[in-house]
Amino acid sequence: MDKSRCKQQLAFSLLLGLWLPHCLTQTTPSNTATSKPTTTPTPSPSPRPERLKVRLSGYPRKHNEGRIELFYKGEWGTICDDDFTIANAHVLCHHLGFVSATGWTHSAKYGKGQGKIWLDNVQCHGGEKSIEFCKSRGWGNSDCTHDEDAGVVCKDERIPGFVDSNVIDAQVDENKVEEVRLRPVVGVAKKKLPITEGVVEVKYKDGWAQICDVGWTAKNTRVVCGMLGFPHERKVNKNFYRLYLERQKNNFHLHSVACTGTEVHLAACPLEFNKPNATSSCAGGMPAVISCMPGPLFMQNSGLKKKLKISTNVRLKGGAKVGEGRVEVLKDNVWGTVCDDRWNLLSASVVCRELGFGSAKEALTGARMGQGMGPIYMNEVKCLGQERSIWDCPVKNITSENCQHSEDAAVRCNVPYMGLETSIRITGGRTRYEGRVEVLTSDPNGTQSWGLICGENWSTKEAMVACRQLGLGYANQGLQETWYWDSSNVTDMVMSGVKCMGNEMALSQCQYHKTVSCQRAAAKFAAGVICSETASDLVLNASLVEQTVYIEDRPLHMLYCAAEEDCLSKSAAKANWPYGHRRLLRFSSQIHNIGRADFKPKAGRHSWVWHACHGHYHSMDIFTHYDLLNANGTKVAEGHKASFCLEDTDCQEGISKRYECANFGDQGITVGCWDLYRHDIDCQWIDITDIKPGNYIMQVVINPNYEVAESDFTNNAMKCNCKYDGHRIWFHNCHIGDALSEEAERRFEKYPGQLNNKIS
């Protein structure tokens, strides 16, 4: 076409491990360091089957720099700076998902580490796949101290397709507390999720032990509730529990806990353990019992849910799961992002709690949940941990020199265990990320069994919910036919008519038929999904639309190809071709991919359709909708754009183009790049020949049929106020669909435009 060319990272997950029913597990490093000097560097031992974990730590630092730490034999440790070179840094940065290293540091520039010094005298060539393939003294052999801990500075460009997150996590000694759970005592509470009240227990040896409540404070309760996904604590009736617990045999492991209330993990609090030979392990006390207040999303009591309010000027965007995403804040009715400089778990926890979740599990940097498009409002956020909102925390003013959207901060919050993943599974696929969807159902007798979902009308939105419920990230595709997968153990069809909004936590929260009704009930027509840990996210440059809009009266004899591709209004068919003209509302569309995966057409090139008139292939029948709406939202004129060429017109600094349409090349939009449809190409318009003068709303919707999966569909629409007087047209207040506050959207109909675009 005639277009202008211009994880599971080492993020140790806050060292919090897997959520299990009624419990949270975590593992941590040891706090000891030993070293035995040797004389001759030798190749490190053969790599273990498990991939070596590497992380960046220390302070102060940005997401692409820090002290190097390795996780080996269950412990985190550092690397000594003796004989360290840029080649070593290249290997480590590549392991972390960055394209290369720009430098390295010595003498514990990012602070002294703890635990072992795992490697010394490391000598890499630069091309090794992992630091464990380089020569060194061997694991644990070093004559260094932590004053010599090495660090690296990586080039801030990610390896395409690398999905591991770079996480700033808590440095706590969790050897003392391996797992924590809340054990319900009341019979009714045992059957309901989430569990909000009960006895606090810690994993001890092969069982569970209690904590003595002598000296127990509300601050301790706040920390435990936060770990379990609850934003607030509440008072508990200890006398009720005392009667029950006095009749139980208790095993006290912890004698004293003294949290400040800002810790993100119980192991970060000062703890005193019971001595093995103590005669009375909890004199005058009983097992600690707490009660937590869930956020509105997890509240069972609908009446109480209405009373609970969460922040309206902070939100999370772009996350695959509930409780995770890019942090965005509202200022002057416009949403913007937070820069990741000095971003840490204290600040992240304030955000999580004000949104109705627990404390932060991970504080993510480097736009790991995608880049925002609006202003950047905050930098160097320094919360103490007790603030009610991130707006109460000290921040630094933003300048364009010190923050870009490639540094947008994000969070993963602790959320309550709801057991949703136990009622869904996928089978028959080639990997754990794909397969037919099966849901757990109960018959009138209470007997539970697994069953298929009818594939009729199953779409990307339903697949998004299924992948979220499975804990497998985003939906890459929603499949209505699954005949090509293994069907040796298929079950009956038990669900049909599923229709989701896309933001539900489970398929059971979507609409569906009360009685199964499926015309094609064979297993090969069962609903399926392909899930992915990353997804694209397309956003239109709203300001460019406002800047480039104009009207053109185009002769009909120049519109034959456009008519063939259905780019004119219906009345054009009745025109006296080739005489006369059509009035076209023209503008440019610059579509950015701000997600974490490339945007690629759903159909492979073998099924692209050749259009001889324009001389190009269509990889998507409809890529964008262009609509003119009247005051009550009715379409009065419309256009559409087939993706006859998806390519990288230009990219951010440091990012290379990957897609080009020339010579039947691959089509797509790379992360950090954009595709430009200029105002002067065919079909880049709305035919307004039949439109009367008046006030309208101009709307553009990208990927309107959800043909290609994205991490966020709420930002796919763009709206502008439009005033047309029959001769000229004005656009004003162009914005992405989710860029403004609800109040600003309500005021959107009032038009104060000032542009003067004459007929060309």
CSV table of N, CA and C in Angstrom, one decimal, residues 397-506:
chain,number,residue,atom,x,y,z
A,397,ASN,N,8.8,15.9,41.4
A,397,ASN,CA,8.3,16.4,40.2
A,397,ASN,C,8.9,15.7,39.0
A,398,ILE,N,8.1,15.6,37.9
A,398,ILE,CA,8.5,14.9,36.7
A,398,ILE,C,9.1,15.9,35.7
A,399,THR,N,10.2,15.5,35.1
A,399,THR,CA,10.7,16.2,33.9
A,399,THR,C,10.8,15.1,32.8
A,400,SER,N,10.8,15.6,31.5
A,400,SER,CA,10.9,14.7,30.4
A,400,SER,C,12.2,14.0,30.3
A,401,GLU,N,13.2,14.6,31.0
A,401,GLU,CA,14.6,14.0,30.9
A,401,GLU,C,14.7,12.8,31.8
A,402,ASN,N,14.0,12.7,32.9
A,402,ASN,CA,14.3,11.6,33.8
A,402,ASN,C,13.3,10.5,33.8
A,403,CYS,N,12.2,10.6,33.1
A,403,CYS,CA,11.2,9.6,33.0
A,403,CYS,C,10.5,9.4,31.7
A,404,GLN,N,10.5,8.2,31.2
A,404,GLN,CA,9.7,7.9,30.0
A,404,GLN,C,8.8,6.7,30.3
A,405,HIS,N,7.8,6.5,29.4
A,405,HIS,CA,6.9,5.4,29.6
A,405,HIS,C,7.5,4.0,29.7
A,406,SER,N,8.7,3.9,29.2
A,406,SER,CA,9.4,2.6,29.3
A,406,SER,C,9.8,2.3,30.8
A,407,GLU,N,9.6,3.3,31.7
A,407,GLU,CA,9.9,3.2,33.1
A,407,GLU,C,8.6,3.1,33.9
A,408,ASP,N,7.5,2.8,33.3
A,408,ASP,CA,6.2,2.8,34.1
A,408,ASP,C,6.2,1.7,35.2
A,409,ALA,N,5.8,2.1,36.4
A,409,ALA,CA,5.8,1.2,37.5
A,409,ALA,C,4.5,0.3,37.5
A,410,ALA,N,4.7,-0.9,38.0
A,410,ALA,CA,3.5,-1.8,38.1
A,410,ALA,C,3.6,-2.6,39.4
A,411,VAL,N,2.5,-3.4,39.7
A,411,VAL,CA,2.5,-4.2,40.9
A,411,VAL,C,1.8,-5.5,40.7
A,412,ARG,N,2.1,-6.4,41.5
A,412,ARG,CA,1.3,-7.7,41.7
A,412,ARG,C,1.0,-7.7,43.2
A,413,CYS,N,-0.3,-7.7,43.4
A,413,CYS,CA,-0.8,-7.7,44.8
A,413,CYS,C,-1.1,-9.1,45.3
A,414,ASN,N,-1.0,-9.3,46.6
A,414,ASN,CA,-1.6,-10.5,47.2
A,414,ASN,C,-3.1,-10.4,47.2
A,415,VAL,N,-3.7,-11.5,46.7
A,415,VAL,CA,-5.2,-11.5,46.6
A,415,VAL,C,-5.6,-12.8,47.4
A,416,PRO,N,-6.8,-12.8,47.9
A,416,PRO,CA,-7.3,-13.9,48.7
A,416,PRO,C,-7.4,-15.2,47.8
A,417,TYR,N,-7.2,-16.3,48.5
A,417,TYR,CA,-7.4,-17.6,47.8
A,417,TYR,C,-8.9,-17.8,47.6
A,418,MET,N,-9.4,-18.0,46.4
A,418,MET,CA,-10.8,-18.2,46.1
A,418,MET,C,-11.1,-19.6,45.6
A,419,GLY,N,-10.0,-20.4,45.2
A,419,GLY,CA,-10.2,-21.7,44.7
A,419,GLY,C,-10.8,-21.8,43.4
A,420,LEU,N,-10.8,-20.7,42.6
A,420,LEU,CA,-11.4,-20.7,41.3
A,420,LEU,C,-10.8,-21.6,40.3
A,421,GLU,N,-9.5,-21.8,40.4
A,421,GLU,CA,-8.8,-22.7,39.5
A,421,GLU,C,-9.1,-24.2,39.7
A,422,THR,N,-9.7,-24.5,40.8
A,422,THR,CA,-10.1,-25.9,41.0
A,422,THR,C,-11.3,-26.4,40.2
A,423,SER,N,-12.0,-25.4,39.6
A,423,SER,CA,-13.3,-25.8,38.9
A,423,SER,C,-13.2,-25.6,37.4
A,424,ILE,N,-11.9,-25.6,36.9
A,424,ILE,CA,-11.7,-25.5,35.5
A,424,ILE,C,-10.4,-26.2,35.1
A,425,ARG,N,-10.3,-26.7,33.9
A,425,ARG,CA,-9.1,-27.3,33.4
A,425,ARG,C,-9.1,-27.3,31.9
A,426,ILE,N,-7.9,-27.5,31.3
A,426,ILE,CA,-7.9,-27.7,29.8
A,426,ILE,C,-7.2,-29.0,29.5
A,427,THR,N,-7.7,-29.7,28.5
A,427,THR,CA,-7.2,-31.0,28.1
A,427,THR,C,-7.0,-31.1,26.6
A,428,GLY,N,-6.2,-32.0,26.2
A,428,GLY,CA,-6.0,-32.4,24.8
A,428,GLY,C,-5.0,-31.5,24.1
A,429,GLY,N,-4.5,-30.4,24.7
A,429,GLY,CA,-3.6,-29.6,24.0
A,429,GLY,C,-2.2,-30.1,24.0
A,430,ARG,N,-1.3,-29.5,23.2
A,430,ARG,CA,0.1,-29.9,23.0
A,430,ARG,C,0.9,-29.4,24.1
A,431,THR,N,0.5,-28.2,24.8
A,431,THR,CA,1.3,-27.7,25.9
A,431,THR,C,0.3,-27.4,27.0
A,432,ARG,N,0.8,-27.0,28.2
A,432,ARG,CA,-0.1,-26.7,29.3
A,432,ARG,C,-0.9,-25.4,29.1
A,433,TYR,N,-0.5,-24.6,28.0
A,433,TYR,CA,-1.2,-23.3,27.8
A,433,TYR,C,-2.4,-23.5,26.8
A,434,GLU,N,-2.7,-24.7,26.3
A,434,GLU,CA,-3.7,-24.8,25.3
A,434,GLU,C,-4.5,-26.1,25.6
A,435,GLY,N,-5.8,-26.1,25.1
A,435,GLY,CA,-6.6,-27.3,25.2
A,435,GLY,C,-8.1,-26.9,25.2
A,436,ARG,N,-8.9,-28.0,25.2
A,436,ARG,CA,-10.3,-27.8,25.4
A,436,ARG,C,-10.6,-27.4,26.8
A,437,VAL,N,-11.6,-26.5,27.0
A,437,VAL,CA,-11.9,-26.0,28.3
A,437,VAL,C,-13.0,-27.0,28.9
A,438,GLU,N,-12.7,-27.4,30.2
A,438,GLU,CA,-13.6,-28.3,30.9
A,438,GLU,C,-13.9,-27.6,32.2
A,439,VAL,N,-15.2,-27.6,32.7
A,439,VAL,CA,-15.6,-27.0,33.9
A,439,VAL,C,-16.2,-28.0,34.9
A,440,LEU,N,-16.0,-27.8,36.1
A,440,LEU,CA,-16.6,-28.7,37.2
A,440,LEU,C,-18.0,-28.3,37.5
A,441,THR,N,-18.9,-29.3,37.3
A,441,THR,CA,-20.3,-29.1,37.6
A,441,THR,C,-20.8,-30.1,38.6
A,442,SER,N,-22.0,-29.7,39.2
A,442,SER,CA,-22.6,-30.6,40.2
A,442,SER,C,-24.0,-30.9,39.8
A,443,ASP,N,-24.4,-32.2,39.9
A,443,ASP,CA,-25.8,-32.6,39.6
A,443,ASP,C,-26.7,-32.4,40.8
A,444,PRO,N,-28.0,-32.6,40.7
A,444,PRO,CA,-28.9,-32.3,41.8
A,444,PRO,C,-28.6,-33.1,43.0
A,445,ASN,N,-27.9,-34.3,42.9
A,445,ASN,CA,-27.5,-35.1,44.0
A,445,ASN,C,-26.2,-34.6,44.7
A,446,GLY,N,-25.6,-33.6,44.1
A,446,GLY,CA,-24.3,-33.1,44.6
A,446,GLY,C,-23.1,-33.8,44.1
A,447,THR,N,-23.3,-34.7,43.1
A,447,THR,CA,-22.1,-35.4,42.5
A,447,THR,C,-21.4,-34.4,41.5
A,448,GLN,N,-20.1,-34.3,41.7
A,448,GLN,CA,-19.3,-33.4,40.8
A,448,GLN,C,-18.7,-34.2,39.7
A,449,SER,N,-18.5,-33.6,38.5
A,449,SER,CA,-17.8,-34.2,37.4
A,449,SER,C,-17.4,-33.0,36.5
A,450,TRP,N,-16.3,-33.4,35.6
A,450,TRP,CA,-15.8,-32.4,34.6
A,450,TRP,C,-16.7,-32.5,33.4
A,451,GLY,N,-16.8,-31.3,32.6
A,451,GLY,CA,-17.6,-31.4,31.3
A,451,GLY,C,-17.1,-30.3,30.4
A,452,LEU,N,-17.4,-30.4,29.0
A,452,LEU,CA,-17.0,-29.5,28.0
A,452,LEU,C,-17.9,-28.3,27.9
A,453,ILE,N,-17.5,-27.3,27.1
A,453,ILE,CA,-18.3,-26.1,26.9
A,453,ILE,C,-18.6,-26.0,25.4
A,454,CYS,N,-19.8,-25.7,25.0
A,454,CYS,CA,-20.2,-25.6,23.6
A,454,CYS,C,-19.4,-24.4,23.0
A,455,GLY,N,-18.8,-24.7,21.8
A,455,GLY,CA,-18.0,-23.7,21.1
A,455,GLY,C,-18.7,-22.6,20.4
A,456,GLU,N,-20.1,-22.7,20.3
A,456,GLU,CA,-20.8,-21.7,19.6
A,456,GLU,C,-20.7,-20.4,20.2
A,457,ASN,N,-20.3,-19.4,19.4
A,457,ASN,CA,-20.2,-18.0,19.9
A,457,ASN,C,-19.1,-17.8,20.9
A,458,TRP,N,-18.3,-18.8,21.1
A,458,TRP,CA,-17.1,-18.7,22.0
A,458,TRP,C,-16.1,-17.7,21.4
A,459,SER,N,-15.6,-16.7,22.1
A,459,SER,CA,-14.8,-15.7,21.5
A,459,SER,C,-13.6,-15.4,22.4
A,460,THR,N,-12.8,-14.4,22.0
A,460,THR,CA,-11.6,-14.0,22.7
A,460,THR,C,-12.0,-13.6,24.1
A,461,LYS,N,-13.1,-12.9,24.3
A,461,LYS,CA,-13.5,-12.4,25.6
A,461,LYS,C,-13.7,-13.6,26.6
A,462,GLU,N,-14.4,-14.6,26.1
A,462,GLU,CA,-14.6,-15.8,27.0
A,462,GLU,C,-13.3,-16.5,27.3
A,463,ALA,N,-12.4,-16.5,26.3
A,463,ALA,CA,-11.1,-17.1,26.4
A,463,ALA,C,-10.3,-16.3,27.4
A,464,MET,N,-10.4,-15.0,27.5
A,464,MET,CA,-9.7,-14.2,28.4
A,464,MET,C,-10.0,-14.6,29.9
A,465,VAL,N,-11.3,-14.8,30.1
A,465,VAL,CA,-11.8,-15.2,31.4
A,465,VAL,C,-11.3,-16.6,31.8
A,466,ALA,N,-11.3,-17.5,30.8
A,466,ALA,CA,-10.9,-18.9,31.1
A,466,ALA,C,-9.4,-18.9,31.4
A,467,CYS,N,-8.6,-18.2,30.7
A,467,CYS,CA,-7.1,-18.1,30.9
A,467,CYS,C,-6.8,-17.5,32.3
A,468,ARG,N,-7.6,-16.5,32.6
A,468,ARG,CA,-7.4,-15.8,33.9
A,468,ARG,C,-7.7,-16.8,35.0
A,469,GLN,N,-8.8,-17.5,34.9
A,469,GLN,CA,-9.2,-18.4,35.9
A,469,GLN,C,-8.2,-19.6,36.1
A,470,LEU,N,-7.6,-20.0,35.0
A,470,LEU,CA,-6.6,-21.0,35.0
A,470,LEU,C,-5.3,-20.6,35.5
A,471,GLY,N,-5.1,-19.2,35.6
A,471,GLY,CA,-3.8,-18.7,36.1
A,471,GLY,C,-2.8,-18.8,35.0
A,472,LEU,N,-3.2,-18.8,33.7
A,472,LEU,CA,-2.2,-18.9,32.6
A,472,LEU,C,-2.0,-17.6,31.8
A,473,GLY,N,-2.4,-16.5,32.4
A,473,GLY,CA,-2.1,-15.2,31.7
A,473,GLY,C,-3.3,-14.8,30.8
A,474,TYR,N,-2.9,-14.3,29.6
A,474,TYR,CA,-3.8,-13.7,28.7
A,474,TYR,C,-4.3,-14.8,27.7
A,475,ALA,N,-5.4,-14.5,27.0
A,475,ALA,CA,-5.9,-15.3,26.0
A,475,ALA,C,-5.3,-15.0,24.6
A,476,ASN,N,-4.6,-15.9,24.0
A,476,ASN,CA,-4.0,-15.7,22.7
A,476,ASN,C,-5.1,-15.9,21.7
A,477,GLN,N,-5.9,-17.0,21.9
A,477,GLN,CA,-7.0,-17.3,20.9
A,477,GLN,C,-8.2,-18.0,21.7
A,478,GLY,N,-9.4,-17.7,21.3
A,478,GLY,CA,-10.5,-18.5,21.7
A,478,GLY,C,-11.0,-19.3,20.5
A,479,LEU,N,-11.1,-20.6,20.7
A,479,LEU,CA,-11.4,-21.5,19.6
A,479,LEU,C,-12.7,-22.1,19.7
A,480,GLN,N,-13.5,-22.1,18.5
A,480,GLN,CA,-14.8,-22.7,18.5
A,480,GLN,C,-14.8,-24.2,18.0
A,481,GLU,N,-13.7,-24.6,17.5
A,481,GLU,CA,-13.5,-26.0,17.0
A,481,GLU,C,-12.2,-26.5,17.5
A,482,THR,N,-12.2,-27.7,18.1
A,482,THR,CA,-10.9,-28.3,18.6
A,482,THR,C,-10.7,-29.7,18.2
A,483,TRP,N,-11.1,-30.0,16.9
A,483,TRP,CA,-11.0,-31.3,16.4
A,483,TRP,C,-9.6,-31.8,16.2
A,484,TYR,N,-8.7,-30.9,16.2
A,484,TYR,CA,-7.3,-31.3,15.9
A,484,TYR,C,-6.5,-31.7,17.2
A,485,TRP,N,-7.2,-31.6,18.3
A,485,TRP,CA,-6.5,-32.0,19.6
A,485,TRP,C,-6.9,-33.4,20.0
A,486,ASP,N,-6.1,-34.0,20.8
A,486,ASP,CA,-6.4,-35.3,21.3
A,486,ASP,C,-7.8,-35.4,22.0
A,487,SER,N,-8.6,-36.4,21.6
A,487,SER,CA,-9.9,-36.5,22.1
A,487,SER,C,-10.2,-37.9,22.7
A,488,SER,N,-9.1,-38.5,23.2
A,488,SER,CA,-9.3,-39.8,23.8
A,488,SER,C,-10.0,-39.9,25.1
A,489,ASN,N,-10.0,-38.7,25.8
A,489,ASN,CA,-10.7,-38.7,27.1
A,489,ASN,C,-11.7,-37.6,27.2
A,490,VAL,N,-12.5,-37.3,26.2
A,490,VAL,CA,-13.4,-36.2,26.2
A,490,VAL,C,-14.6,-36.5,27.1
A,491,THR,N,-15.2,-35.5,27.6
A,491,THR,CA,-16.4,-35.6,28.5
A,491,THR,C,-17.6,-35.0,27.8
A,492,ASP,N,-18.8,-35.0,28.4
A,492,ASP,CA,-20.0,-34.5,27.9
A,492,ASP,C,-20.0,-33.0,27.9
A,493,MET,N,-20.9,-32.4,27.0
A,493,MET,CA,-21.1,-31.0,27.0
A,493,MET,C,-22.0,-30.6,28.2
A,494,VAL,N,-21.5,-29.7,29.0
A,494,VAL,CA,-22.2,-29.3,30.2
A,494,VAL,C,-22.5,-27.8,30.3
A,495,MET,N,-22.0,-27.0,29.4
A,495,MET,CA,-22.2,-25.6,29.5
A,495,MET,C,-22.3,-25.0,28.1
A,496,SER,N,-23.2,-24.1,27.9
A,496,SER,CA,-23.4,-23.4,26.6
A,496,SER,C,-23.8,-22.0,26.7
A,497,GLY,N,-23.8,-21.3,25.6
A,497,GLY,CA,-24.2,-19.9,25.7
A,497,GLY,C,-23.4,-19.0,26.5
A,498,VAL,N,-22.1,-19.3,26.7
A,498,VAL,CA,-21.3,-18.5,27.6
A,498,VAL,C,-21.0,-17.1,26.9
A,499,LYS,N,-21.3,-16.0,27.7
A,499,LYS,CA,-21.1,-14.7,27.2
A,499,LYS,C,-20.5,-13.8,28.3
A,500,CYS,N,-19.2,-13.4,28.1
A,500,CYS,CA,-18.5,-12.7,29.2
A,500,CYS,C,-18.2,-11.3,28.8
A,501,MET,N,-18.1,-10.4,29.7
A,501,MET,CA,-17.6,-9.0,29.5
A,501,MET,C,-16.1,-9.0,29.2
A,502,GLY,N,-15.4,-10.0,29.8
A,502,GLY,CA,-14.0,-10.1,29.7
A,502,GLY,C,-13.2,-9.8,30.9
A,503,ASN,N,-13.8,-9.2,31.9
A,503,ASN,CA,-13.1,-8.8,33.2
A,503,ASN,C,-13.5,-9.7,34.3
A,504,GLU,N,-14.3,-10.7,34.1
A,504,GLU,CA,-14.7,-11.6,35.2
A,504,GLU,C,-13.5,-12.5,35.7
A,505,MET,N,-13.6,-12.9,36.9
A,505,MET,CA,-12.6,-13.8,37.5
A,505,MET,C,-12.8,-15.2,37.2
A,506,ALA,N,-14.0,-15.6,36.8
A,506,ALA,CA,-14.3,-17.0,36.5
A,506,ALA,C,-15.4,-17.1,35.5
